[in-house]
Amino acid sequence: MRDESAIPLVFKLIAGFALLVLLLPLAIVVLAGLNAGDYLTFPPQGLSLRWVKAFLSSPIFLSAYLYSFLLALAATAISTVIGTLAALYLARSGSRAASFLRGYFMLPIVLPGVVLGLSLYVFFTTTDIGLARTFTGLLICHVLVTSPFVIATVTASLVGFDVSLEEAARSLGASPWTAFRKVTLRIIAPGISAGCIFAFIVSFGQFETTLFLSVPNHEPLPMAMYISLRYKFEPTAAAAGIFAIALVVLSTVISSRLVSLRRVFRA
Amino acid sequence: MAIAETQAVPRIRARGSITEALGGFRLWWLVVPAFVLFLCFFVAPAASLFAIAFDKSVPGVVTFAGNFTLDNFVRIFTRPLYYLAILRSIGIAAVVAACALVIGYPLAFVIAKTEHPGRNTFLMILVLSAMQLDTVIRMYGLMVLMGDNGLINGALMSIGLIEKPLPLMYNTFGVVVGLVQVTLPFMVLSLIGIIKAIHPSLEEAARSLGATRAQAFWRVVLPLSMPGILAGSLLVFALSISSYVVPALMGGWKVMVLPIHIYQQIAETGRWQFGAAVAVVLFVTSLFAVFIYHKAAVRTAGGRT
């Protein structure tokens, strides 16, 4: 009760306003996608599934959604594997190289998205290695952007890890690989899963890096929505947004479960 | 057989973890895939972008010719179109950081002080969901809200408060609102941990020495949250100055900031070398801002102790 009274009323009011700024656009997207009229106007014209149906039968938005989903799955799989391996090295090597590499792996987040996408496009075009505007080129870009999130999350889950647990398994006769698989991997699994979810969501929402790299006629969802917003402004895009919002809320709820699971492990 | 096994046990050294078993040299292999990927597809491309920025500008040609010149940079700093874009980018990012701080601090404070676990998790899920959702989708919501025929103007006109729609979008105001919406969660998340770490007894001590609640906040809690305030503002500033999609949608290409110039130079006029030079300026500007903030942070911390 002390903590509740410690919050001044002004703060509560501004915090409410901040939540409104954060959530109102999401609510509007949902309303626009479920709206019965051609546009969401004031006052709204009632609810219908018209635009949701339009999304489910739209060749542009549905295929963009599936394309983004596939791209995010591939990027997540690759960055989870190489990111977890790198995090194991970073957490266990006390060498000076490890602290250098920790910064090195965070660089793609520091470089502005437009600049990163542009530099990859220039590189693919000048070296002529056949990656410019291909799925593989786009995938490489997404792996670069998502790996730092996996590395950071898994490294964090390894920080409090007690190596003597693995040693105990070894002293009971387990091989190094078995000890790693049955002890270490089980304990850091929530961290890896959370990193996985982060990577998926980051890849699914990538727009700026994709600007120069997207494959002609195969736009990821953010790109398809951007084109619609700039030139046509269809409510179908809002219906596609509803499905993206559902995906993000679901994954955030799951990852918050994983984080609290991790707390249970530490307690 | 049984004898051979018992003899083998001491040689395994029971104290070995997998990293020890792999040995110092072989542990390296874990980091090799990520290291090589970053080297080939991050370091090399970034270096090649920086290299062509110093190449002679030839429209439509992207290959590196090796004709070293500073012309691209001279052009950026002598033409008002470009140097004003730099100033505009910095100004907008600074205003966004200030706005995000003013409305983000109270939200972070409320979340940090809410100890009820269910309510706390709920608030965190709201902030995290908003942060992780694709920017373009969030801008769709804002555009429906703030357009000339949008919900705000529609509502105000239908109750007769205004006759003409207010210019909420396709101007600097719209860009600032959009960027605040996008960057606010980063500000809130940078602040929660710091505010949580300030022990409540410090505030109570100030109160017991006769400070009012406001005084205790301004003179104790706020100065102690300075590291979070600086880190959050820095992050918001860096994210805002490098955003392309928000100025493109909320500014309708009328608010010319650096990322829009970069895209325009390359996609519309095919001036790769010049576009690369603007990209280098954008990167250096955001690094410079980080540097200044860092200096300020060190000075603030130094002044306290």
Coordinates of C-alpha atoms in Angstrom, one line a residue:
Chain A
M1 CA 0.0 0.0 0.0
R2 CA 3.0 2.2 0.5
D3 CA 4.0 1.7 -3.1
E4 CA 0.6 2.7 -4.4
S5 CA 0.4 5.9 -2.4
A6 CA 4.0 6.8 -3.4
I7 CA 2.8 7.5 -7.0
P8 CA 1.7 11.2 -7.4
L9 CA -1.6 11.7 -9.1
V10 CA 0.1 13.8 -11.9
F11 CA 2.3 10.8 -12.7
K12 CA -0.7 8.5 -12.9
L13 CA -2.4 10.9 -15.3
I14 CA 0.7 11.3 -17.6
A15 CA 1.3 7.6 -17.4
G16 CA -2.3 7.0 -18.6
F17 CA -1.6 9.5 -21.4
A18 CA 1.6 7.6 -22.4
L19 CA -0.3 4.3 -22.5
L20 CA -2.9 6.0 -24.7
V21 CA -0.2 7.1 -27.1
L22 CA 1.3 3.6 -27.2
L23 CA -2.0 1.7 -27.5
L24 CA -4.4 3.9 -29.4
P25 CA -2.8 3.4 -32.8
L26 CA -3.1 -0.4 -32.2
A27 CA -6.8 -0.1 -31.3
I28 CA -7.4 2.1 -34.3
V29 CA -5.9 -0.6 -36.6
V30 CA -8.1 -3.2 -35.1
L31 CA -11.2 -0.9 -35.5
A32 CA -10.3 0.0 -39.1
G33 CA -9.9 -3.7 -39.9
L34 CA -13.3 -4.6 -38.4
N35 CA -15.1 -1.5 -39.8
A36 CA -18.1 -1.9 -42.0
G37 CA -17.5 1.2 -44.2
D38 CA -14.9 1.9 -46.9
Y39 CA -12.9 4.0 -44.5
L40 CA -12.7 4.4 -40.7
T41 CA -14.5 7.8 -40.2
F42 CA -16.0 9.5 -37.3
P43 CA -18.5 8.2 -36.1
P44 CA -17.6 4.6 -37.0
Q45 CA -20.1 2.7 -39.2
G46 CA -20.4 -0.5 -37.3
L47 CA -18.5 -3.8 -37.3
S48 CA -18.1 -6.4 -40.0
L49 CA -15.7 -9.0 -41.1
R50 CA -15.6 -7.6 -44.6
W51 CA -12.0 -6.5 -44.6
V52 CA -10.8 -9.6 -42.8
K53 CA -12.4 -11.6 -45.6
A54 CA -10.7 -9.3 -48.1
F55 CA -7.4 -10.0 -46.5
L56 CA -7.9 -13.7 -46.4
S57 CA -8.6 -13.7 -50.2
S58 CA -6.1 -10.9 -51.1
P59 CA -3.3 -12.3 -53.2
I60 CA -1.1 -9.3 -52.2
F61 CA -1.5 -9.1 -48.4
L62 CA -2.0 -12.8 -47.6
S63 CA 1.1 -13.8 -49.6
A64 CA 3.0 -10.9 -48.1
Y65 CA 2.0 -12.2 -44.6
L66 CA 3.1 -15.7 -45.4
Y67 CA 6.3 -14.5 -47.0
S68 CA 7.2 -12.5 -43.9
F69 CA 6.3 -15.5 -41.8
L70 CA 8.6 -17.8 -43.8
L71 CA 11.4 -15.3 -43.8
A72 CA 11.2 -14.8 -40.1
L73 CA 11.1 -18.5 -39.4
A74 CA 14.3 -19.0 -41.5
A75 CA 16.1 -16.0 -40.0
T76 CA 15.1 -17.2 -36.5
A77 CA 16.4 -20.7 -37.0
I78 CA 19.7 -19.6 -38.3
S79 CA 20.3 -16.7 -35.8
T80 CA 19.2 -18.9 -32.9
V81 CA 21.8 -21.6 -33.7
I82 CA 24.8 -19.3 -34.5
G83 CA 23.7 -16.8 -31.7
T84 CA 23.5 -19.5 -29.0
L85 CA 27.0 -20.9 -30.0
A86 CA 28.5 -17.4 -30.0
A87 CA 26.8 -16.7 -26.6
L88 CA 28.3 -19.9 -25.1
Y89 CA 31.8 -18.7 -26.2
L90 CA 31.2 -15.1 -24.9
A91 CA 29.9 -16.3 -21.5
R92 CA 32.7 -18.9 -20.9
S93 CA 35.8 -17.3 -22.4
G94 CA 37.4 -14.8 -20.1
S95 CA 39.8 -13.7 -22.8
R96 CA 40.1 -10.1 -24.1
A97 CA 38.8 -11.3 -27.4
A98 CA 35.4 -12.0 -25.8
S99 CA 34.8 -8.5 -24.6
F100 CA 35.8 -7.2 -28.1
L101 CA 33.5 -9.6 -29.8
R102 CA 30.6 -8.7 -27.5
G103 CA 30.7 -5.1 -28.9
Y104 CA 31.3 -6.5 -32.5
F105 CA 28.1 -8.5 -32.4
M106 CA 26.0 -5.5 -31.4
L107 CA 27.2 -3.3 -34.3
P108 CA 24.3 -4.1 -36.7
I109 CA 21.9 -2.5 -34.2
V110 CA 24.0 0.6 -34.0
L111 CA 24.1 1.2 -37.8
P112 CA 20.9 2.9 -38.9
G113 CA 18.6 0.4 -40.8
V114 CA 18.6 2.4 -44.0
V115 CA 22.4 2.5 -44.0
L116 CA 22.7 -1.2 -43.3
G117 CA 20.3 -2.2 -46.1
L118 CA 22.0 0.2 -48.5
S119 CA 25.5 -1.1 -47.7
L120 CA 24.3 -4.7 -48.3
Y121 CA 22.7 -3.7 -51.5
V122 CA 25.8 -1.9 -52.7
F123 CA 28.0 -4.8 -51.7
F124 CA 25.8 -7.4 -53.4
T125 CA 25.6 -5.3 -56.6
T126 CA 29.3 -4.4 -56.8
T127 CA 30.6 -7.9 -56.0
D128 CA 28.1 -9.5 -58.3
I129 CA 27.7 -12.6 -56.2
G130 CA 24.1 -13.0 -57.2
L131 CA 22.5 -12.0 -53.9
A132 CA 21.0 -8.6 -54.8
R133 CA 17.2 -8.7 -54.5
T134 CA 17.1 -12.4 -53.8
F135 CA 15.5 -14.3 -50.9
T136 CA 19.0 -15.4 -49.7
G137 CA 20.2 -11.8 -49.7
L138 CA 17.2 -10.7 -47.7
L139 CA 17.6 -13.6 -45.3
I140 CA 21.3 -12.7 -44.6
C141 CA 20.2 -9.2 -43.8
H142 CA 17.6 -10.4 -41.3
V143 CA 20.0 -12.8 -39.7
L144 CA 22.4 -9.9 -39.1
V145 CA 19.7 -7.9 -37.4
T146 CA 18.2 -10.7 -35.4
S147 CA 21.4 -12.4 -34.1
P148 CA 22.3 -9.6 -31.7
F149 CA 19.0 -10.1 -29.9
V150 CA 19.6 -13.9 -29.6
I151 CA 23.2 -13.3 -28.4
A152 CA 22.2 -10.7 -25.8
T153 CA 19.3 -12.8 -24.4
V154 CA 21.3 -16.1 -24.3
T155 CA 24.4 -14.4 -22.8
A156 CA 22.1 -12.9 -20.1
S157 CA 20.7 -16.4 -19.3
L158 CA 24.2 -17.8 -19.0
V159 CA 25.6 -15.1 -16.7
G160 CA 24.1 -16.6 -13.5
F161 CA 24.8 -20.2 -14.7
D162 CA 26.8 -22.3 -12.3
V163 CA 29.3 -24.4 -14.2
S164 CA 29.6 -26.8 -11.2
L165 CA 26.2 -28.3 -12.2
E166 CA 27.8 -29.4 -15.5
E167 CA 30.8 -30.7 -13.6
A168 CA 28.6 -32.6 -11.2
A169 CA 27.0 -34.4 -14.2
R170 CA 30.4 -35.1 -15.5
S171 CA 31.6 -36.6 -12.2
L172 CA 28.6 -38.9 -12.3
G173 CA 29.9 -40.3 -15.5
A174 CA 28.1 -38.2 -18.2
S175 CA 30.1 -37.4 -21.4
P176 CA 30.7 -33.6 -22.0
W177 CA 28.1 -33.6 -24.7
T178 CA 25.5 -35.4 -22.6
A179 CA 26.2 -33.1 -19.6
F180 CA 25.8 -30.1 -21.8
R181 CA 22.6 -31.3 -23.4
K182 CA 20.9 -32.6 -20.3
V183 CA 22.0 -29.9 -17.8
T184 CA 23.1 -26.7 -19.5
L185 CA 20.8 -26.7 -22.4
R186 CA 17.8 -27.5 -20.2
I187 CA 18.6 -24.6 -17.8
I188 CA 19.2 -22.0 -20.5
A189 CA 16.3 -23.2 -22.6
P190 CA 14.0 -20.3 -21.5
G191 CA 16.6 -17.8 -22.5
I192 CA 17.1 -19.4 -25.9
S193 CA 13.3 -19.5 -26.4
A194 CA 12.9 -15.9 -25.5
G195 CA 15.8 -15.0 -27.8
C196 CA 14.0 -17.0 -30.5
I197 CA 10.8 -15.1 -30.1
F198 CA 12.6 -11.7 -30.1
A199 CA 14.4 -12.7 -33.3
F200 CA 11.1 -13.7 -35.0
I201 CA 9.3 -10.5 -34.1
V202 CA 12.3 -8.3 -35.1
S203 CA 12.5 -10.0 -38.4
F204 CA 8.7 -9.9 -39.0
G205 CA 8.7 -6.1 -38.4
Q206 CA 11.8 -5.3 -40.4
F207 CA 11.1 -2.5 -42.8
E208 CA 14.0 -0.1 -43.2
T209 CA 16.7 -2.6 -43.9
T210 CA 14.4 -4.3 -46.4
L211 CA 13.8 -1.1 -48.3
F212 CA 16.7 -1.8 -50.8
L213 CA 16.8 -5.5 -50.6
S214 CA 13.2 -6.8 -51.1
V215 CA 12.6 -9.2 -53.9
P216 CA 10.5 -7.8 -56.8
N217 CA 6.9 -9.1 -56.6
H218 CA 7.6 -10.8 -53.2
E219 CA 7.2 -8.0 -50.7
P220 CA 7.3 -8.8 -47.0
L221 CA 4.3 -7.6 -45.0
P222 CA 5.7 -4.3 -43.7
M223 CA 6.7 -3.4 -47.3
A224 CA 3.3 -4.3 -48.7
M225 CA 1.6 -2.2 -46.0
Y226 CA 3.9 0.7 -46.7
I227 CA 3.1 0.7 -50.4
S228 CA -0.6 0.5 -49.6
L229 CA -0.3 3.4 -47.1
R230 CA 1.6 5.6 -49.5
Y231 CA -0.5 5.1 -52.6
K232 CA -3.9 3.4 -51.8
F233 CA -4.7 3.3 -48.1
E234 CA -6.8 0.1 -48.1
P235 CA -8.6 -1.2 -45.0
T236 CA -7.4 -4.6 -46.1
A237 CA -3.9 -3.6 -44.8
A238 CA -5.5 -2.9 -41.4
A239 CA -7.0 -6.4 -41.4
A240 CA -3.5 -7.8 -42.2
G241 CA -2.4 -5.6 -39.2
I242 CA -4.9 -7.4 -36.9
F243 CA -3.3 -10.7 -37.6
A244 CA 0.2 -9.2 -37.0
I245 CA -1.0 -7.7 -33.7
A246 CA -2.4 -11.0 -32.6
L247 CA 1.0 -12.7 -33.4
V248 CA 3.0 -10.1 -31.5
V249 CA 0.7 -10.1 -28.4
L250 CA 0.7 -13.9 -28.3
S251 CA 4.5 -14.1 -28.5
T252 CA 4.9 -11.4 -25.9
V253 CA 2.7 -13.2 -23.5
I254 CA 4.6 -16.4 -24.1
S255 CA 8.0 -14.7 -23.7
S256 CA 6.9 -13.1 -20.4
R257 CA 6.0 -16.6 -19.2
L258 CA 9.5 -17.7 -20.1
V259 CA 11.2 -14.8 -18.3
S260 CA 9.2 -15.6 -15.1
L261 CA 10.2 -19.2 -15.6
R262 CA 13.8 -18.1 -15.6
R263 CA 13.2 -16.3 -12.3
V264 CA 11.8 -19.6 -10.9
F265 CA 15.0 -21.3 -12.0
R266 CA 17.2 -18.8 -10.2
A267 CA 15.2 -18.7 -7.0
Chain B
M1 CA 37.1 -55.0 -19.0
A2 CA 36.0 -53.9 -15.5
I3 CA 39.5 -53.1 -14.6
A4 CA 40.2 -51.1 -17.7
E5 CA 37.1 -49.0 -17.0
T6 CA 38.0 -48.1 -13.4
Q7 CA 41.5 -47.2 -14.6
A8 CA 40.0 -44.9 -17.3
V9 CA 37.9 -42.9 -14.8
P10 CA 40.7 -40.7 -13.2
R11 CA 42.0 -39.8 -16.7
I12 CA 38.6 -38.2 -17.7
R13 CA 39.1 -35.7 -14.8
A14 CA 35.6 -35.5 -13.2
R15 CA 35.8 -31.7 -13.0
G16 CA 35.4 -31.1 -16.8
S17 CA 32.6 -29.0 -18.2
I18 CA 32.0 -29.1 -21.9
T19 CA 34.0 -25.9 -22.4
E20 CA 36.9 -27.5 -20.6
A21 CA 36.6 -30.7 -22.5
L22 CA 36.6 -28.7 -25.8
G23 CA 39.8 -27.0 -24.6
G24 CA 40.8 -23.4 -25.1
F25 CA 41.5 -23.7 -28.8
R26 CA 38.3 -25.6 -29.8
L27 CA 36.1 -23.3 -27.8
W28 CA 36.8 -20.8 -30.5
W29 CA 34.9 -22.8 -33.0
L30 CA 31.6 -21.8 -31.3
V31 CA 32.0 -18.2 -32.3
V32 CA 33.4 -18.8 -35.8
P33 CA 30.0 -19.0 -37.7
A34 CA 28.7 -15.7 -36.3
F35 CA 32.1 -14.0 -36.6
V36 CA 32.5 -15.0 -40.3
L37 CA 28.9 -14.1 -41.2
F38 CA 29.3 -10.6 -39.6
L39 CA 32.7 -10.1 -41.3
C40 CA 31.5 -11.0 -44.8
F41 CA 28.1 -9.4 -44.7
F42 CA 28.4 -6.6 -42.2
V43 CA 32.0 -5.3 -41.9
A44 CA 32.8 -5.7 -45.6
P45 CA 29.6 -4.1 -46.9
A46 CA 29.8 -1.2 -44.4
A47 CA 33.5 -0.7 -45.5
S48 CA 32.5 -0.8 -49.2
L49 CA 29.7 1.8 -48.6
F50 CA 32.2 4.1 -46.8
A51 CA 34.7 3.6 -49.7
I52 CA 32.2 4.6 -52.5
A53 CA 31.3 7.7 -50.5
F54 CA 34.8 9.0 -51.3
D55 CA 34.5 8.0 -55.0
K56 CA 33.8 10.4 -57.8
S57 CA 30.0 10.7 -58.3
V58 CA 28.8 9.1 -61.6
P59 CA 25.0 8.9 -61.8
G60 CA 23.7 5.4 -62.4
V61 CA 27.1 3.7 -61.7
V62 CA 27.6 1.9 -58.5
T63 CA 30.9 0.1 -59.1
F64 CA 33.9 1.3 -57.1
A65 CA 36.3 3.2 -59.4
G66 CA 38.9 4.3 -56.8
N67 CA 38.8 8.0 -57.9
F68 CA 39.4 9.5 -54.4
T69 CA 37.5 12.8 -53.9
L70 CA 35.8 14.8 -51.1
D71 CA 33.4 16.4 -53.6
N72 CA 30.4 14.5 -52.2
F73 CA 31.0 15.8 -48.7
V74 CA 31.7 19.3 -49.9
R75 CA 28.4 19.3 -51.7
I76 CA 26.6 18.2 -48.5
F77 CA 28.0 20.9 -46.4
T78 CA 27.7 23.8 -48.9
R79 CA 24.2 23.2 -50.2
P80 CA 21.5 24.5 -47.9
L81 CA 19.2 21.6 -49.0
Y82 CA 21.5 19.1 -47.4
Y83 CA 23.0 21.0 -44.4
L84 CA 19.6 22.2 -43.4
A85 CA 18.4 18.5 -43.6
I86 CA 21.2 17.6 -41.1
L87 CA 20.1 20.4 -38.7
R88 CA 16.4 19.4 -39.2
S89 CA 17.2 15.7 -38.4
I90 CA 19.1 16.7 -35.3
G91 CA 16.4 19.1 -34.1
I92 CA 13.5 16.6 -34.6
A93 CA 15.4 13.8 -32.9
A94 CA 16.1 16.1 -29.9
V95 CA 12.5 17.2 -29.6
V96 CA 11.4 13.6 -29.8
A97 CA 13.8 12.6 -27.1
A98 CA 12.5 15.4 -24.8
C99 CA 8.8 14.5 -25.4
A100 CA 9.4 10.8 -24.9
L101 CA 11.2 11.6 -21.6
V102 CA 8.4 13.8 -20.3
I103 CA 5.6 11.3 -20.9
G104 CA 7.8 8.2 -20.6
Y105 CA 9.2 9.0 -17.1
P106 CA 5.9 8.9 -15.3
L107 CA 4.9 5.6 -17.0
A108 CA 8.2 4.0 -16.1
F109 CA 7.8 5.3 -12.5
V110 CA 4.3 3.8 -12.3
I111 CA 5.5 0.5 -13.6
A112 CA 8.6 0.5 -11.3
K113 CA 6.5 1.2 -8.2
T114 CA 3.7 -1.3 -9.0
E115 CA 4.5 -4.3 -6.9
H116 CA 1.4 -6.3 -7.5
P117 CA 2.9 -9.0 -9.8
G118 CA -0.1 -9.5 -12.0
R119 CA -0.6 -5.8 -12.6
N120 CA 3.1 -5.3 -13.2
T121 CA 3.3 -8.1 -15.8
F122 CA 0.2 -6.7 -17.5
L123 CA 1.7 -3.3 -17.9
M124 CA 5.0 -4.8 -19.1
I125 CA 3.1 -6.8 -21.7
L126 CA 1.4 -3.7 -22.9
V127 CA 4.6 -1.8 -23.3
L128 CA 6.5 -4.7 -24.9
S129 CA 3.7 -5.6 -27.3
A130 CA 3.6 -1.9 -28.5
M131 CA 7.3 -1.9 -28.9
Q132 CA 7.6 -5.1 -30.9
L133 CA 4.8 -4.4 -33.3
D134 CA 6.0 -3.4 -36.7
T135 CA 6.3 0.4 -37.2
V136 CA 4.3 0.5 -40.4
I137 CA 1.2 -1.0 -38.7
R138 CA 1.4 1.5 -35.9
M139 CA 1.7 4.3 -38.4
Y140 CA -1.4 3.0 -40.1
G141 CA -3.3 3.6 -36.9
L142 CA -1.8 7.1 -36.4
M143 CA -2.6 8.1 -40.0
V144 CA -6.3 7.0 -39.6
L145 CA -6.3 9.1 -36.4
M146 CA -4.5 12.2 -37.6
G147 CA -5.3 12.6 -41.3
D148 CA -7.4 15.5 -42.7
N149 CA -10.4 13.2 -42.8
G150 CA -9.2 11.3 -39.8
L151 CA -10.9 10.5 -36.5
I152 CA -9.6 13.6 -34.6
N153 CA -10.5 16.1 -37.3
G154 CA -13.8 14.3 -38.0
A155 CA -14.8 14.4 -34.4
L156 CA -13.8 18.0 -33.9
M157 CA -15.6 19.1 -37.1
S158 CA -18.8 17.1 -36.3
I159 CA -19.2 18.8 -32.9
G160 CA -18.6 22.1 -34.7
L161 CA -15.4 23.1 -32.8
I162 CA -13.4 23.7 -36.0
E163 CA -14.4 24.3 -39.6
K164 CA -11.3 23.3 -41.5
P165 CA -9.3 20.2 -40.6
L166 CA -6.3 20.9 -38.4
P167 CA -2.9 20.2 -40.1
L168 CA -1.9 17.3 -37.8
M169 CA 0.0 15.3 -40.5
Y170 CA 2.3 15.6 -43.5
N171 CA 4.3 18.1 -41.4
T172 CA 7.0 18.2 -38.7
F173 CA 4.4 17.9 -36.0
G174 CA 3.1 14.6 -37.5
V175 CA 6.7 13.3 -37.8
V176 CA 7.4 14.1 -34.1
V177 CA 4.2 12.4 -32.9
G178 CA 5.0 9.3 -35.0
L179 CA 8.5 9.1 -33.7
V180 CA 7.4 9.6 -30.1
Q181 CA 4.9 6.8 -30.5
V182 CA 7.6 4.5 -31.9
T183 CA 10.4 5.3 -29.5
L184 CA 8.5 5.7 -26.2
P185 CA 8.8 2.0 -25.1
F186 CA 12.6 2.2 -25.4
M187 CA 12.6 5.2 -23.1
V188 CA 10.3 3.5 -20.6
L189 CA 12.3 0.3 -20.6
S190 CA 15.6 2.2 -20.1
L191 CA 14.1 3.9 -17.0
I192 CA 12.2 1.1 -15.2
G193 CA 15.4 -0.7 -13.9
I194 CA 17.0 2.5 -12.7
I195 CA 13.9 3.8 -10.9
K196 CA 13.4 0.4 -9.3
A197 CA 17.0 0.5 -8.0
I198 CA 16.5 3.7 -6.1
H199 CA 15.8 2.6 -2.6
P200 CA 12.5 4.0 -1.2
S201 CA 14.3 4.7 2.1
L202 CA 16.2 7.5 0.4
E203 CA 13.0 9.3 -0.4
E204 CA 11.7 8.6 3.1
A205 CA 14.8 10.1 4.6
A206 CA 14.3 13.3 2.6
R207 CA 10.7 13.4 3.7
S208 CA 11.6 12.9 7.4
L209 CA 14.1 15.7 7.1
G210 CA 11.2 18.0 6.2
A211 CA 11.2 17.9 2.4
T212 CA 7.8 18.0 0.7
R213 CA 7.0 15.1 -1.7
A214 CA 7.7 17.3 -4.7
Q215 CA 11.1 18.4 -3.2
A216 CA 12.0 14.8 -2.4
F217 CA 11.3 13.9 -5.9
W218 CA 13.1 16.8 -7.6
R219 CA 16.2 16.7 -5.3
V220 CA 16.6 13.0 -4.6
V221 CA 14.7 10.7 -7.0
L222 CA 15.2 12.6 -10.2
P223 CA 19.0 13.1 -9.9
L224 CA 19.4 9.5 -9.0
S225 CA 17.5 8.4 -12.2
M226 CA 19.9 10.5 -14.3
P227 CA 21.8 7.5 -15.8
G228 CA 18.5 6.0 -17.1
I229 CA 17.3 9.4 -18.4
L230 CA 20.6 9.8 -20.4
A231 CA 20.6 6.3 -21.7
G232 CA 17.0 6.4 -22.7
S233 CA 17.3 9.8 -24.4
L234 CA 20.3 8.7 -26.2
L235 CA 18.6 5.6 -27.5
V236 CA 15.5 7.5 -28.6
F237 CA 17.7 10.2 -30.3
A238 CA 19.7 7.6 -32.2
L239 CA 16.5 5.7 -33.3
S240 CA 14.7 8.9 -34.3
I241 CA 17.5 10.4 -36.4
S242 CA 17.9 7.2 -38.4
S243 CA 14.2 6.5 -39.0
Y244 CA 13.1 6.4 -42.6
V245 CA 9.6 5.1 -42.4
V246 CA 8.1 7.5 -39.9
P247 CA 9.1 10.7 -41.8
A248 CA 8.1 9.1 -45.1
L249 CA 4.6 8.2 -43.9
M250 CA 3.8 10.9 -41.3
G251 CA 5.7 13.6 -43.2
G252 CA 4.5 12.5 -46.7
W253 CA 8.0 13.2 -48.0
K254 CA 7.5 16.9 -47.2
V255 CA 9.8 16.8 -44.1
M256 CA 13.1 16.1 -45.7
V257 CA 15.4 14.4 -43.2
L258 CA 18.6 12.6 -43.9
P259 CA 17.3 9.0 -44.4
I260 CA 14.8 10.3 -47.0
H261 CA 17.6 12.1 -48.8
I262 CA 19.6 8.9 -48.9
Y263 CA 16.7 6.9 -50.4
Q264 CA 15.9 9.7 -52.9
Q265 CA 19.5 10.0 -54.1
I266 CA 19.7 6.3 -54.8
A267 CA 16.2 5.2 -55.9
E268 CA 15.3 8.2 -57.9
T269 CA 18.4 9.8 -59.3
G270 CA 20.8 6.8 -59.1
R271 CA 23.6 8.9 -57.5
W272 CA 25.1 6.1 -55.4
Q273 CA 28.3 7.8 -54.4
F274 CA 26.4 10.9 -53.1
G275 CA 23.8 8.8 -51.4
A276 CA 26.6 6.8 -49.7
A277 CA 28.1 10.1 -48.5
V278 CA 24.8 11.2 -47.0
A279 CA 24.6 7.8 -45.3
V280 CA 28.1 8.3 -43.9
V281 CA 27.1 11.8 -42.6
L282 CA 24.0 10.3 -41.0
F283 CA 26.0 7.6 -39.2
V284 CA 28.7 10.0 -38.1
T285 CA 26.0 12.5 -36.8
S286 CA 24.3 9.8 -34.7
L287 CA 27.7 8.6 -33.4
F288 CA 28.7 12.2 -32.5
A289 CA 25.4 12.6 -30.7
V290 CA 26.1 9.5 -28.7
F291 CA 29.6 10.9 -27.9
I292 CA 28.2 14.2 -26.6
Y293 CA 25.6 12.4 -24.5
H294 CA 28.3 10.2 -23.1
K295 CA 30.4 13.2 -22.2
A296 CA 27.3 14.8 -20.5
A297 CA 26.6 11.5 -18.7
V298 CA 30.2 11.4 -17.3
R299 CA 30.0 15.0 -16.2
T300 CA 26.6 14.5 -14.5
A301 CA 28.0 11.4 -12.7
G302 CA 31.2 13.4 -11.8
G303 CA 29.2 16.3 -10.4
R304 CA 27.3 14.0 -8.1
T305 CA 30.2 12.4 -6.3

